[in-house]
Tab-separated table of C-alpha atoms in Angstrom:
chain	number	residue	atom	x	y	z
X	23	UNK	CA	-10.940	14.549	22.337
X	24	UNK	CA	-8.419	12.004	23.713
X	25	UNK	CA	-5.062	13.750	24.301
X	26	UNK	CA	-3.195	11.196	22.574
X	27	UNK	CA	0.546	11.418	21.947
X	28	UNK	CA	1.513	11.505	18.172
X	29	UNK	CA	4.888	10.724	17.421
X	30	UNK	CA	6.532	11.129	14.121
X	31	UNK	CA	9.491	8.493	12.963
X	32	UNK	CA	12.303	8.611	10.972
X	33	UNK	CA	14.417	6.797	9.518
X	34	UNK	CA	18.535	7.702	10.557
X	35	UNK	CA	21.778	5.818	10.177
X	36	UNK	CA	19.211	2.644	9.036
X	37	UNK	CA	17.342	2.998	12.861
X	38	UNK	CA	14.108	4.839	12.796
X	39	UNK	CA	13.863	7.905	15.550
X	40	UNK	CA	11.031	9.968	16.508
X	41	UNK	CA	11.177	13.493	15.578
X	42	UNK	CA	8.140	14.789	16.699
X	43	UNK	CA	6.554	13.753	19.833
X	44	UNK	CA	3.380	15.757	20.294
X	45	UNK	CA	-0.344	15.612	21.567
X	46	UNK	CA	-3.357	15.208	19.228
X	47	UNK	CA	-4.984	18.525	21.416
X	48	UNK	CA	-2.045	20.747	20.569
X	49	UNK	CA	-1.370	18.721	17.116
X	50	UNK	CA	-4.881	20.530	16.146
X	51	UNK	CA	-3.973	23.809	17.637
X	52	UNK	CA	-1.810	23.821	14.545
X	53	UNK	CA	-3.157	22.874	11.658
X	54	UNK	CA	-6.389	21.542	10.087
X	55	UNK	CA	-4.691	19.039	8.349
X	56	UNK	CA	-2.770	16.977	10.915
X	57	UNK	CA	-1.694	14.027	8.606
X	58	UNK	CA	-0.540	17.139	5.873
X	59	UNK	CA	1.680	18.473	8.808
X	60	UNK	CA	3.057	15.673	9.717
X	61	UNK	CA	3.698	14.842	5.942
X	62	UNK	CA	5.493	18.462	5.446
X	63	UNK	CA	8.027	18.012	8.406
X	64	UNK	CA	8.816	14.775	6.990
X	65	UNK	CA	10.047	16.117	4.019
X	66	UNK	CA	11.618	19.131	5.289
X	67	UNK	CA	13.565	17.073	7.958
X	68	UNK	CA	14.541	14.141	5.479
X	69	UNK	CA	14.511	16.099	2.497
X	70	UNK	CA	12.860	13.688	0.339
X	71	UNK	CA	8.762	13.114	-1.040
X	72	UNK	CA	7.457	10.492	1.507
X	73	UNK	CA	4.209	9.153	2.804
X	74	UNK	CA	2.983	8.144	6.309
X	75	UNK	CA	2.695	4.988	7.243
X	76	UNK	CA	1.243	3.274	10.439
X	77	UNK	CA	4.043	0.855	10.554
X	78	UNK	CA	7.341	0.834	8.645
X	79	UNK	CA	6.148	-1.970	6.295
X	80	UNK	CA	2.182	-0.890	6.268
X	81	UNK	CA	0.471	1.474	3.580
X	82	UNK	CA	-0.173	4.989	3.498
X	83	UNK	CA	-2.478	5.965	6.041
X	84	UNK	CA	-5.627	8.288	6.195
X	85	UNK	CA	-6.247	8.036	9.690
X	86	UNK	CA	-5.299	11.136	11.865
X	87	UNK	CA	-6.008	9.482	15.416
X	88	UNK	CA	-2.831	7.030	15.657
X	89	UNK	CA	-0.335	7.274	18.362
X	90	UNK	CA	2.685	6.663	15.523
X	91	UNK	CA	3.568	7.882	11.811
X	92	UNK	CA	6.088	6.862	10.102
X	93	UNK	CA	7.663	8.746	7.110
X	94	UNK	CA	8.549	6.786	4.189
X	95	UNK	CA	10.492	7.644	1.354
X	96	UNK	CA	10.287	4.792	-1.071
X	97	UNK	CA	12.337	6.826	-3.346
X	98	UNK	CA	12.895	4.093	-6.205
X	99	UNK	CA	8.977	3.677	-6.436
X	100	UNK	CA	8.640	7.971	-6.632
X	101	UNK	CA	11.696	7.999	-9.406
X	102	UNK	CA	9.888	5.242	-11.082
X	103	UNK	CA	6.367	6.502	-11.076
X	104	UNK	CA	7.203	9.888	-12.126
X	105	UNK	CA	9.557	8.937	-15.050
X	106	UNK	CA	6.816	6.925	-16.209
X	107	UNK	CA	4.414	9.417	-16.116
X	108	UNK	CA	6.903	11.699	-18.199
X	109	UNK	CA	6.653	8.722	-20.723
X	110	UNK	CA	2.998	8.534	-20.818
X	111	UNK	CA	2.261	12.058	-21.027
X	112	UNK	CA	5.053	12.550	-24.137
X	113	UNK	CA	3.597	9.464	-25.620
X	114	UNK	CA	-0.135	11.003	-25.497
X	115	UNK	CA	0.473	14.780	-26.150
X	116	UNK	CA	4.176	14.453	-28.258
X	117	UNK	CA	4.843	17.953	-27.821
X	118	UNK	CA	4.314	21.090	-25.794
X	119	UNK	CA	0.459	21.797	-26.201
X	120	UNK	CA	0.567	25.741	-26.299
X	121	UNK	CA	4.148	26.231	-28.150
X	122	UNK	CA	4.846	23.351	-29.987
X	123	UNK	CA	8.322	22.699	-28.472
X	124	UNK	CA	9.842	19.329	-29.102
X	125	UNK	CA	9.454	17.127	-25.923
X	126	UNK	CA	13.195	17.470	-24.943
X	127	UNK	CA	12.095	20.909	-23.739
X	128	UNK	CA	9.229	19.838	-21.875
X	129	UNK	CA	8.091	19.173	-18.513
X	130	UNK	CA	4.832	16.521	-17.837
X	131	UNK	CA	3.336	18.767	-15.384
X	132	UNK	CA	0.934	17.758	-12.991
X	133	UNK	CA	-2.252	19.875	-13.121
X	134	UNK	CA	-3.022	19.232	-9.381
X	135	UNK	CA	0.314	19.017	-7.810
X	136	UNK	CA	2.013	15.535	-7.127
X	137	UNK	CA	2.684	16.775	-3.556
X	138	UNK	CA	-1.096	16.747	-3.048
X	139	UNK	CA	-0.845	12.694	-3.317
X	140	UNK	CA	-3.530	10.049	-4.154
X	141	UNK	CA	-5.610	10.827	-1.425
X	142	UNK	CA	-7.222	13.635	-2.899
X	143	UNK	CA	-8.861	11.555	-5.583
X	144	UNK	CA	-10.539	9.368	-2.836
X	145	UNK	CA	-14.642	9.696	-2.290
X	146	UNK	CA	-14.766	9.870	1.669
X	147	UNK	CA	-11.335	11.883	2.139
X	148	UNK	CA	-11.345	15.227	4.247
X	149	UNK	CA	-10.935	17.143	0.762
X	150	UNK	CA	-13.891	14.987	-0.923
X	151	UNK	CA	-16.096	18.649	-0.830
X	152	UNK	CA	-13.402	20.616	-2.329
X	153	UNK	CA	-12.364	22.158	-5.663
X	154	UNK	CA	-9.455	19.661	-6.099
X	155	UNK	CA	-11.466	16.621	-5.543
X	156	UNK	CA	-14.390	17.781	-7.889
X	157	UNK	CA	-11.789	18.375	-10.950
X	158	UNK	CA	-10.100	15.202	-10.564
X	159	UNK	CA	-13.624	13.572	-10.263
X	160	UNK	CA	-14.692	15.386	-13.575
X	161	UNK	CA	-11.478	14.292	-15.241
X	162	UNK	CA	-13.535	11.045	-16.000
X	163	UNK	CA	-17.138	11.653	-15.428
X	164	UNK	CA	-17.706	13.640	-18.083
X	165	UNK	CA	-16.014	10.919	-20.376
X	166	UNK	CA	-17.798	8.097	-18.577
X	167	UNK	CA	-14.277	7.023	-18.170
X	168	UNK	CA	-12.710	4.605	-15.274
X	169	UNK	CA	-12.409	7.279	-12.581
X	170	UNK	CA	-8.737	8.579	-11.437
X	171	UNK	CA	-7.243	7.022	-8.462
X	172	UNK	CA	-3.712	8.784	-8.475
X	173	UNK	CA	-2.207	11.597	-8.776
X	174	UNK	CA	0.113	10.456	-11.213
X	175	UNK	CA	-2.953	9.782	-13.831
X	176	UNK	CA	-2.132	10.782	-16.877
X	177	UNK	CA	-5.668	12.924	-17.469
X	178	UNK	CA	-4.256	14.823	-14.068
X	179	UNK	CA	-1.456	16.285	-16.788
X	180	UNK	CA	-0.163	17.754	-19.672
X	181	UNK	CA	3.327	18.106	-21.465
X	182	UNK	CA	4.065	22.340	-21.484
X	183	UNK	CA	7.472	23.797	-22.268
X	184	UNK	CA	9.879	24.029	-19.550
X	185	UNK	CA	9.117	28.003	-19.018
X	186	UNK	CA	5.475	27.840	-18.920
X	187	UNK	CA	5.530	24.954	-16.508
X	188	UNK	CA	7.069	27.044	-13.954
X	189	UNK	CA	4.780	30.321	-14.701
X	190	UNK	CA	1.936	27.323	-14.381
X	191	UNK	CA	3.456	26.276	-11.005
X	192	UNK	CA	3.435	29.867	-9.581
X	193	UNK	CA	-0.088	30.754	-10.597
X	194	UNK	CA	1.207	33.160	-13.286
X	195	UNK	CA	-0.819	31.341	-16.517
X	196	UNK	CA	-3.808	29.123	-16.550
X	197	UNK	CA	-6.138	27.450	-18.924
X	198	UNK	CA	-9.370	28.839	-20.314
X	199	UNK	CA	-11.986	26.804	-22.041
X	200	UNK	CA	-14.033	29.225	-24.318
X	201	UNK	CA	-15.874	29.820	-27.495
X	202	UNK	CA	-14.368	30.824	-30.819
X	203	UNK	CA	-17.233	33.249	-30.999
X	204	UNK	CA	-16.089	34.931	-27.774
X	205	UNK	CA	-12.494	35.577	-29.569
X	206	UNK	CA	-11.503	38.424	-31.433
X	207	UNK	CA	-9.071	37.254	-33.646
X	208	UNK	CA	-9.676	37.494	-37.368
X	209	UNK	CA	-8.978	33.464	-38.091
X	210	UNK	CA	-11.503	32.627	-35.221
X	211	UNK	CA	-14.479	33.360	-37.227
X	212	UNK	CA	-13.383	31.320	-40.384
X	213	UNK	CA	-11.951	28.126	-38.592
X	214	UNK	CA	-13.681	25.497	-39.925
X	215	UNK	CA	-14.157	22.705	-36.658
X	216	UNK	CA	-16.648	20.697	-35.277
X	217	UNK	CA	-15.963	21.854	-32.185
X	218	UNK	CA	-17.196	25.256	-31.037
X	219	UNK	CA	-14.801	25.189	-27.904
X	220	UNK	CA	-11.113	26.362	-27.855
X	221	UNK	CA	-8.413	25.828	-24.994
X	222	UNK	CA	-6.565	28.700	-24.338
X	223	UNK	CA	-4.018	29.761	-22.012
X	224	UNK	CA	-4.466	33.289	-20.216
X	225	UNK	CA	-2.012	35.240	-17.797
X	226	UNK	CA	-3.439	36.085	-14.125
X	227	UNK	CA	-3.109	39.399	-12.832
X	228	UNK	CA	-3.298	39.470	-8.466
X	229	UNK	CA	-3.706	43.054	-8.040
X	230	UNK	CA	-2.927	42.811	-4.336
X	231	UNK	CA	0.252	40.706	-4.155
X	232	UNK	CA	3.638	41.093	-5.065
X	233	UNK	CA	4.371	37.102	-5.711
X	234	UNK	CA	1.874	35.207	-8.087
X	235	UNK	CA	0.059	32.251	-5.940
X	236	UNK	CA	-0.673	29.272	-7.343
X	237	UNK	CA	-4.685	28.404	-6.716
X	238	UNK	CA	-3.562	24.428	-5.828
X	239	UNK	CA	-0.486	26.170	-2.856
X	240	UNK	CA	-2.807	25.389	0.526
């Protein structure tokens, strides 16, 4: 491997500075994920969700071999996209699916996190083997469905009230698709439904930590 110099810009005072100045050898002594890295100290050092970019003005990249990353926070496009994608996900569900809550209570939370960004929905990408990029695939394949190219897809989330949300985000709850004949409550067996299937939300016990993980964190 080329021991290329990777530099990370930001943007200060309306000049953009570089932070991190670094080489690719020692870059992957560090992490795995060089372009996630980079990502993270971008938003710890400007505080703000961002995306790399080869050039101020370019896209976000996928390529970890370039000499220069630049962290851009198009925060009116983020603010944007994400109110939207309250809006869609009200319109669709109307109110909390477990509890009922009216939506003014609710959060439209992102099943995979928004942090994880569009790339993990991309055939070809360094997570294209994992868990993450299986479920988002399934999100449409089983409903022969246009597949999901961002994060910010509406199938990628549902609207839960405030509280579960964050036991959601920590790893604390999650959803379980299963029969009404495996369930032991006394309506089960005398629901009348065409469909055998129930979604139901069940706590998670981690009998060797202290602090609930959530399974989407690394």
């Amino acid at each position: 491997m080329a021991n290329l110099s990777i530099r990370l810009h930001l943007e200060v005072g309306g000049h953009w500075r570089p932070f991190i100045n670094n080489s690719e050898v020692e870059l992957h002594k560090l992490t795995t994920r060089p372009l996630k890295w980079l990502r993270y100290l971008g938003w710890c050092i400007h505080g703000q969700p961002g995306e790399l970019r080869a050039t101020v003005d370019g896209t976000q990249v996928q390529d970890d071999h370039l000499p220069n990353y630049y962290y851009v926070s198009p925060s009116t496009y983020v603010s944007d996209r994400i109110t939207s994608f309250r809006q869609d996900v009200v319109a669709r569900d109307g109110r909390c699916i477990v509890s009922q809550s009216e939506s003014k209570n609710c959060v439209a939370c992102h099943i995979v996190p928004y942090c994880k960004g569009d790339e993990v929905c991309c055939e070809g990408h360094i997570l294209s083997e994992s868990y993450i990029f299986q479920y988002m695939e399934c999100l449409s394949s089983h409903r022969e469905a246009a597949p999901v190219l961002e994060i910010g897809d509406i199938r990628n989330g549902v609207l839960l009230y405030s509280g579960l949300h964050r036991a959601f985000g920590t790893g604390e709850i999650a959803f379980l698709l299963v029969t009404l004949q495996s369930l032991f409550f006394t309506h089960a067996d005398n629901r009348q439904t065409p469909n055998p299937y129930l979604l139901t939300i069940c706590p998670i016990y981690l009998c060797r930590r202290r602090n609930p993980v959530s399974p989407f964190s690394t």
